[in-house]
mmCIF file of C-alpha atoms in Angstrom:
data_model
loop_
_atom_site.group_PDB
_atom_site.id
_atom_site.type_symbol
_atom_site.label_atom_id
_atom_site.label_comp_id
_atom_site.label_asym_id
_atom_site.label_seq_id
_atom_site.Cartn_x
_atom_site.Cartn_y
_atom_site.Cartn_z
ATOM 1 C CA SER A 1360 74.510 106.447 82.209
ATOM 2 C CA LEU A 1361 74.955 107.359 85.873
ATOM 3 C CA GLY A 1362 78.711 107.312 85.385
ATOM 4 C CA GLN A 1363 78.492 109.830 82.558
ATOM 5 C CA LEU A 1364 76.157 112.062 84.541
ATOM 6 C CA GLY A 1365 78.736 112.058 87.303
ATOM 7 C CA SER A 1366 81.132 114.011 85.112
ATOM 8 C CA TYR A 1367 78.685 116.939 84.917
ATOM 9 C CA GLY A 1368 77.594 119.471 87.469
ATOM 10 C CA SER A 1369 78.917 120.427 90.865
ATOM 11 C CA GLU A 1370 80.384 118.296 93.627
ATOM 12 C CA LYS A 1371 76.955 118.519 95.272
ATOM 13 C CA CYS A 1372 75.463 116.854 92.180
ATOM 14 C CA ARG A 1373 78.082 114.113 92.319
ATOM 15 C CA GLU A 1374 77.384 113.539 95.988
ATOM 16 C CA THR A 1375 73.667 113.171 95.265
ATOM 17 C CA LEU A 1376 74.451 110.725 92.457
ATOM 18 C CA ARG A 1377 76.602 108.684 94.839
ATOM 19 C CA THR A 1378 73.594 108.495 97.145
ATOM 20 C CA VAL A 1379 71.404 107.394 94.223
ATOM 21 C CA VAL A 1380 73.848 104.645 93.284
ATOM 22 C CA GLY A 1381 74.189 103.564 96.894
ATOM 23 C CA GLU A 1382 70.449 103.242 97.381
ATOM 24 C CA LEU A 1383 69.899 101.534 94.024
ATOM 25 C CA THR A 1384 72.534 98.899 94.663
ATOM 26 C CA ALA A 1385 72.140 98.379 98.429
ATOM 27 C CA PRO A 1386 69.485 95.613 98.329
ATOM 28 C CA LEU A 1387 71.420 93.451 95.865
ATOM 29 C CA TYR A 1388 74.739 94.171 97.564
ATOM 30 C CA GLU A 1389 73.338 93.039 100.908
ATOM 31 C CA GLU A 1390 71.915 89.905 99.318
ATOM 32 C CA LEU A 1391 74.914 88.900 97.189
ATOM 33 C CA GLY A 1392 77.859 90.050 99.303
ATOM 34 C CA TRP A 1393 81.418 89.289 98.167
ATOM 35 C CA LYS A 1394 81.595 85.503 98.071
ATOM 36 C CA ARG A 1395 80.193 82.998 95.602
ATOM 37 C CA SER A 1396 77.739 80.542 97.145
ATOM 38 C CA ASP A 1397 77.906 76.821 96.461
ATOM 39 C CA GLY A 1398 75.829 75.935 93.429
ATOM 40 C CA GLU A 1399 74.906 79.481 92.449
ATOM 41 C CA SER A 1400 74.185 80.160 88.786
ATOM 42 C CA PRO A 1401 76.651 81.927 86.468
ATOM 43 C CA GLN A 1402 74.103 84.745 86.140
ATOM 44 C CA ILE A 1403 74.230 85.428 89.890
ATOM 45 C CA THR A 1404 78.019 85.357 89.845
ATOM 46 C CA GLU A 1405 78.006 87.874 86.988
ATOM 47 C CA LEU A 1406 75.434 90.048 88.751
ATOM 48 C CA ARG A 1407 77.577 90.204 91.899
ATOM 49 C CA GLY A 1408 80.530 91.412 89.852
ATOM 50 C CA ARG A 1409 78.432 94.039 88.105
ATOM 51 C CA ILE A 1410 76.938 95.396 91.321
ATOM 52 C CA LEU A 1411 80.309 95.568 93.056
ATOM 53 C CA GLY A 1412 81.804 97.159 89.936
ATOM 54 C CA ILE A 1413 79.176 99.908 89.930
ATOM 55 C CA ILE A 1414 79.688 100.625 93.621
ATOM 56 C CA SER A 1415 83.478 100.537 93.405
ATOM 57 C CA ARG A 1416 83.801 103.782 91.437
ATOM 58 C CA GLN A 1417 81.415 105.831 93.580
ATOM 59 C CA ARG A 1418 83.528 106.457 96.710
ATOM 60 C CA LEU A 1419 80.711 105.312 98.981
ATOM 61 C CA PRO A 1420 81.596 105.633 102.684
ATOM 62 C CA GLY A 1421 83.374 102.574 104.047
ATOM 63 C CA PHE A 1422 83.349 100.606 100.807
ATOM 64 C CA GLU A 1423 87.095 100.786 100.203
ATOM 65 C CA ARG A 1424 87.740 99.224 103.623
ATOM 66 C CA LEU A 1425 85.309 96.408 102.827
ATOM 67 C CA ALA A 1426 86.902 95.914 99.402
ATOM 68 C CA ARG A 1427 90.322 95.482 100.968
ATOM 69 C CA LYS A 1428 89.055 93.129 103.660
ATOM 70 C CA ASN A 1429 86.844 90.913 101.510
ATOM 71 C CA ALA A 1430 88.756 90.676 98.227
ATOM 72 C CA TYR A 1431 91.928 92.717 97.755
ATOM 73 C CA LEU A 1432 93.944 91.552 100.768
ATOM 74 C CA PRO A 1433 92.795 87.900 100.471
ATOM 75 C CA TRP A 1434 93.900 87.975 96.819
ATOM 76 C CA LEU A 1435 97.303 89.366 97.770
ATOM 77 C CA ALA A 1436 97.563 86.507 100.253
ATOM 78 C CA GLY A 1437 96.950 83.981 97.477
ATOM 79 C CA GLU A 1438 93.203 83.382 97.678
ATOM 80 C CA ASP A 1439 91.358 82.840 94.383
ATOM 81 C CA ILE A 1440 88.877 85.695 93.884
ATOM 82 C CA ASP A 1441 86.326 85.926 91.060
ATOM 83 C CA GLY A 1442 87.698 88.233 88.358
ATOM 84 C CA ASP A 1443 84.884 90.803 88.413
ATOM 85 C CA VAL A 1444 84.897 90.923 92.215
ATOM 86 C CA LEU A 1445 88.654 91.424 92.249
ATOM 87 C CA SER A 1446 88.408 94.194 89.649
ATOM 88 C CA ALA A 1447 85.793 95.978 91.755
ATOM 89 C CA ALA A 1448 87.993 95.717 94.836
ATOM 90 C CA ILE A 1449 91.091 97.032 93.067
ATOM 91 C CA PHE A 1450 89.102 99.877 91.495
ATOM 92 C CA SER A 1451 87.722 100.838 94.897
ATOM 93 C CA VAL A 1452 91.217 100.888 96.393
ATOM 94 C CA ALA A 1453 92.389 103.123 93.534
ATOM 95 C CA THR A 1454 89.415 105.484 93.594
ATOM 96 C CA GLU A 1455 90.119 106.306 97.238
ATOM 97 C CA GLY A 1456 93.888 106.201 96.759
ATOM 98 C CA ASP A 1457 96.835 108.569 97.046
ATOM 99 C CA ALA A 1458 100.499 108.466 96.027
ATOM 100 C CA GLY A 1459 101.139 105.552 98.386
ATOM 101 C CA THR A 1460 98.309 103.606 96.780
ATOM 102 C CA TYR A 1461 99.759 104.359 93.361
ATOM 103 C CA THR A 1462 103.119 102.923 94.376
ATOM 104 C CA GLU A 1463 101.390 99.883 95.858
ATOM 105 C CA LEU A 1464 99.368 99.187 92.723
ATOM 106 C CA PHE A 1465 102.181 99.897 90.274
ATOM 107 C CA GLY A 1466 104.373 97.507 92.219
ATOM 108 C CA LEU A 1467 101.943 94.694 91.459
ATOM 109 C CA LEU A 1468 103.027 94.892 87.804
ATOM 110 C CA ASN A 1469 106.432 93.550 88.854
ATOM 111 C CA PRO A 1470 106.348 89.736 88.527
ATOM 112 C CA ALA A 1471 108.703 89.516 91.486
ATOM 113 C CA VAL A 1472 105.938 91.016 93.625
ATOM 114 C CA LYS A 1473 102.895 89.271 92.147
ATOM 115 C CA VAL A 1474 102.430 87.089 89.073
ATOM 116 C CA LEU A 1475 99.347 88.455 87.313
ATOM 117 C CA THR A 1476 97.149 87.056 84.584
ATOM 118 C CA PRO A 1477 96.647 89.260 81.492
ATOM 119 C CA GLN A 1478 93.199 90.213 82.813
ATOM 120 C CA GLN A 1479 94.663 91.209 86.165
ATOM 121 C CA ILE A 1480 97.357 93.310 84.465
ATOM 122 C CA THR A 1481 94.608 95.151 82.580
ATOM 123 C CA THR A 1482 92.700 95.648 85.833
ATOM 124 C CA VAL A 1483 95.711 97.110 87.635
ATOM 125 C CA LEU A 1484 96.567 99.426 84.732
ATOM 126 C CA THR A 1485 92.963 100.630 84.606
ATOM 127 C CA ALA A 1486 93.039 101.191 88.363
ATOM 128 C CA LEU A 1487 96.066 103.468 87.972
ATOM 129 C CA THR A 1488 93.925 105.773 85.814
ATOM 130 C CA LEU A 1489 91.224 106.126 88.489
ATOM 131 C CA LEU A 1490 93.231 107.985 91.128
ATOM 132 C CA ARG A 1491 92.055 111.534 91.678
ATOM 133 C CA GLU A 1492 95.372 113.400 91.849
ATOM 134 C CA PRO A 1493 96.365 114.944 88.490
ATOM 135 C CA ALA A 1494 100.063 114.565 89.334
ATOM 136 C CA LEU A 1495 99.587 110.785 89.466
ATOM 137 C CA ALA A 1496 97.996 110.850 86.016
ATOM 138 C CA GLU A 1497 101.100 112.645 84.744
ATOM 139 C CA LYS A 1498 103.201 109.970 86.425
ATOM 140 C CA THR A 1499 101.342 107.276 84.496
ATOM 141 C CA LEU A 1500 101.997 109.086 81.228
ATOM 142 C CA SER A 1501 105.670 109.326 82.160
ATOM 143 C CA GLU A 1502 105.746 105.589 82.846
ATOM 144 C CA ILE A 1503 104.470 105.046 79.299
ATOM 145 C CA LEU A 1504 107.215 107.227 77.858
ATOM 146 C CA ASP A 1505 109.792 105.415 79.988
ATOM 147 C CA ASP A 1506 108.659 102.000 78.652
ATOM 148 C CA ARG A 1507 107.464 100.844 82.060
ATOM 149 C CA ILE A 1508 103.970 100.233 80.687
ATOM 150 C CA ASP A 1509 103.648 97.858 77.751
ATOM 151 C CA GLN A 1510 103.112 99.737 74.478
ATOM 152 C CA GLN A 1511 100.221 97.472 73.533
ATOM 153 C CA MET A 1512 98.351 98.741 76.610
ATOM 154 C CA SER A 1513 99.419 102.363 76.338
ATOM 155 C CA GLY A 1514 96.557 103.551 74.139
ATOM 156 C CA SER A 1515 93.933 102.069 76.440
ATOM 157 C CA VAL A 1516 95.629 103.622 79.463
ATOM 158 C CA ILE A 1517 95.718 107.090 77.872
ATOM 159 C CA GLY A 1518 92.055 106.798 76.907
ATOM 160 C CA ALA A 1519 91.120 105.760 80.456
ATOM 161 C CA LEU A 1520 92.991 108.760 81.864
ATOM 162 C CA PHE A 1521 90.937 111.069 79.645
ATOM 163 C CA ALA A 1522 87.797 109.374 80.970
ATOM 164 C CA ASN A 1523 88.710 110.454 84.520
ATOM 165 C CA SER A 1524 87.096 113.886 84.795
ATOM 166 C CA ARG A 1525 89.352 114.901 87.699
ATOM 167 C CA VAL A 1526 92.586 114.532 85.765
ATOM 168 C CA ARG A 1527 91.707 114.768 82.078
ATOM 169 C CA TYR A 1528 92.839 118.363 81.552
ATOM 170 C CA ARG A 1529 96.245 117.724 83.108
ATOM 171 C CA VAL A 1530 96.517 114.697 80.807
ATOM 172 C CA TRP A 1531 95.509 116.811 77.816
ATOM 173 C CA ALA A 1532 98.162 119.411 78.663
ATOM 174 C CA MET A 1533 100.907 116.797 78.869
ATOM 175 C CA VAL A 1534 99.830 114.983 75.708
ATOM 176 C CA ARG A 1535 99.894 118.267 73.795
ATOM 177 C CA SER A 1536 103.228 119.450 75.155
ATOM 178 C CA ARG A 1537 104.990 116.105 74.631
ATOM 179 C CA PHE A 1538 103.076 114.781 71.647
ATOM 180 C CA ALA A 1539 106.200 114.246 69.531
ATOM 181 C CA GLU A 1540 107.528 111.869 72.198
ATOM 182 C CA PHE A 1541 104.264 109.949 72.394
ATOM 183 C CA ALA A 1542 104.078 109.715 68.601
ATOM 184 C CA GLU A 1543 107.625 108.359 68.396
ATOM 185 C CA LYS A 1544 107.058 105.881 71.196
ATOM 186 C CA ILE A 1545 103.598 104.510 70.370
ATOM 187 C CA HIS A 1546 102.286 103.082 67.092
ATOM 188 C CA ILE A 1547 99.807 105.531 65.585
ATOM 189 C CA GLY A 1548 96.938 103.029 65.725
ATOM 190 C CA LEU A 1549 97.462 102.467 69.447
ATOM 191 C CA LEU A 1550 97.947 106.173 70.045
ATOM 192 C CA LEU A 1551 94.664 106.980 68.336
ATOM 193 C CA ARG A 1552 92.965 104.511 70.657
ATOM 194 C CA GLY A 1553 94.109 106.739 73.491
ATOM 195 C CA LEU A 1554 93.327 109.968 71.671
ATOM 196 C CA ASN A 1555 89.745 108.787 71.315
ATOM 197 C CA GLY A 1556 89.568 110.152 74.852
ATOM 198 C CA LEU A 1557 89.763 113.662 73.405
ATOM 199 C CA GLY A 1558 86.053 113.182 72.829
ATOM 200 C CA ASP A 1559 85.657 113.478 76.605
ATOM 201 C CA LEU A 1560 86.868 117.096 76.521
ATOM 202 C CA ASP A 1561 83.352 118.464 76.502
ATOM 203 C CA ARG A 1562 83.598 122.156 77.320
ATOM 204 C CA PRO A 1563 82.654 124.354 74.334
ATOM 205 C CA GLU A 1564 86.112 125.944 74.229
ATOM 206 C CA ASP A 1565 87.725 122.503 73.897
ATOM 207 C CA ALA A 1566 86.444 121.974 70.353
ATOM 208 C CA GLN A 1567 88.759 124.538 68.796
ATOM 209 C CA ALA A 1568 91.754 123.286 70.817
ATOM 210 C CA VAL A 1569 91.246 119.701 69.641
ATOM 211 C CA GLN A 1570 90.758 120.786 66.038
ATOM 212 C CA GLU A 1571 93.945 122.858 66.176
ATOM 213 C CA PHE A 1572 95.817 119.908 67.672
ATOM 214 C CA PHE A 1573 94.822 117.594 64.840
ATOM 215 C CA SER A 1574 95.567 120.256 62.243
ATOM 216 C CA LEU A 1575 98.994 120.929 63.726
ATOM 217 C CA HIS A 1576 99.900 117.233 63.624
ATOM 218 C CA ALA A 1577 98.027 116.341 60.429
ATOM 219 C CA GLU A 1578 101.101 114.694 58.922
ATOM 220 C CA ARG A 1579 101.255 112.233 61.814
ATOM 221 C CA PHE A 1580 97.658 111.198 61.144
ATOM 222 C CA THR A 1581 97.953 110.669 57.397
ATOM 223 C CA GLY A 1582 95.868 107.613 56.559
ATOM 224 C CA SER A 1583 93.879 107.884 59.787
ATOM 225 C CA GLU A 1584 91.627 110.758 58.782
ATOM 226 C CA VAL A 1585 88.431 108.737 59.297
ATOM 227 C CA LEU A 1586 89.396 107.895 62.888
ATOM 228 C CA VAL A 1587 90.314 111.504 63.580
ATOM 229 C CA SER A 1588 86.959 112.622 62.189
ATOM 230 C CA GLN A 1589 85.172 110.133 64.461
ATOM 231 C CA ILE A 1590 86.997 111.505 67.505
ATOM 232 C CA VAL A 1591 86.018 115.063 66.591
ATOM 233 C CA ASP A 1592 82.407 114.028 65.979
ATOM 234 C CA ARG A 1593 82.288 112.250 69.345
ATOM 235 C CA GLN A 1594 83.597 115.368 71.044
ATOM 236 C CA HIS A 1595 80.939 117.535 69.418
ATOM 237 C CA LEU A 1596 78.224 115.126 70.587
ATOM 238 C CA ASN A 1597 79.550 115.226 74.151
ATOM 239 C CA ILE A 1598 79.774 119.019 74.129
ATOM 240 C CA ALA A 1599 76.163 119.188 72.975
ATOM 241 C CA MET A 1600 75.117 116.699 75.649
ATOM 242 C CA ARG A 1601 76.821 118.700 78.391
ATOM 243 C CA GLY A 1602 75.103 121.823 77.095
ATOM 244 C CA ARG A 1603 71.720 120.103 77.372
ATOM 245 C CA CYS A 1604 72.290 118.394 80.717
ATOM 246 C CA GLU A 1605 74.371 120.642 82.909
ATOM 247 C CA PRO A 1606 72.003 123.614 83.393
ATOM 248 C CA GLU A 1607 69.432 121.316 84.995
ATOM 249 C CA MET A 1608 71.754 118.772 86.611
ATOM 250 C CA GLU A 1609 70.972 119.650 90.208
ATOM 251 C CA THR A 1610 67.242 119.370 89.619
ATOM 252 C CA VAL A 1611 67.620 116.152 87.652
ATOM 253 C CA VAL A 1612 69.689 114.326 90.268
ATOM 254 C CA ASP A 1613 67.481 115.536 93.123
ATOM 255 C CA GLU A 1614 64.411 114.193 91.297
ATOM 256 C CA LEU A 1615 66.263 110.969 90.543
ATOM 257 C CA LEU A 1616 66.956 110.471 94.245
ATOM 258 C CA VAL A 1617 63.285 111.051 95.098
ATOM 259 C CA LEU A 1618 62.304 108.514 92.420
ATOM 260 C CA VAL A 1619 64.730 105.885 93.709
ATOM 261 C CA ARG A 1620 63.555 106.332 97.291
ATOM 262 C CA GLY A 1621 59.953 106.048 96.132
ATOM 263 C CA ILE A 1622 60.689 102.767 94.359
ATOM 264 C CA SER A 1623 62.509 101.365 97.393
ATOM 265 C CA LYS A 1624 59.398 101.846 99.523
#
């Protein structure tokens, strides 16, 4: 829920939400840290991964440095790191990353650099969608078209790019302008998995653009009308939600911060 709220409002609202997340998670983060303790329960191990995962996407000051030190770099050096902890570390590296980070992460997909498990491949591909620079999102789409990202993962990657509020409109522009190439390259079922992300285009003016897109390419979606309808319905729900939430976002997040600080006392 906090993640979705973070896609609304001003940068000031997002900054307040980061503070909320930081204060909510700080006690458990300080208690659980990065390493599994001898004899700890599976529930505690899972909780650590969840807490680190929540923090990893928030760009909290200093967290990326800690993620590199405590999990990412040890993993590169061959240390066994719990899967959820490693995912959080890689996501944190990506969220703070630039073009150099992109090259670093994409290089991990080369088995000559690092042999990854299927879960780790998914983690790295997801991380590539979290970078904030729209040009890097376009680069990821180009890698799909150039067969440098496995087709079976392509739909999930496209959907994750749409979920990134900082890049989604650049992604939308490229998908529209080069849709024939994507449709030729990717099986329609996998492509629709990615196009489910059109539901994240939640400005009122986006509804007509998405409807026109599906109408223009109706022949491509023959037999998938139900899925297309679900995407459109999801978009309408998100547009309505933005309309309800955004006018009062600053007040809501300020009150949320007061509430969290009251609980912590």
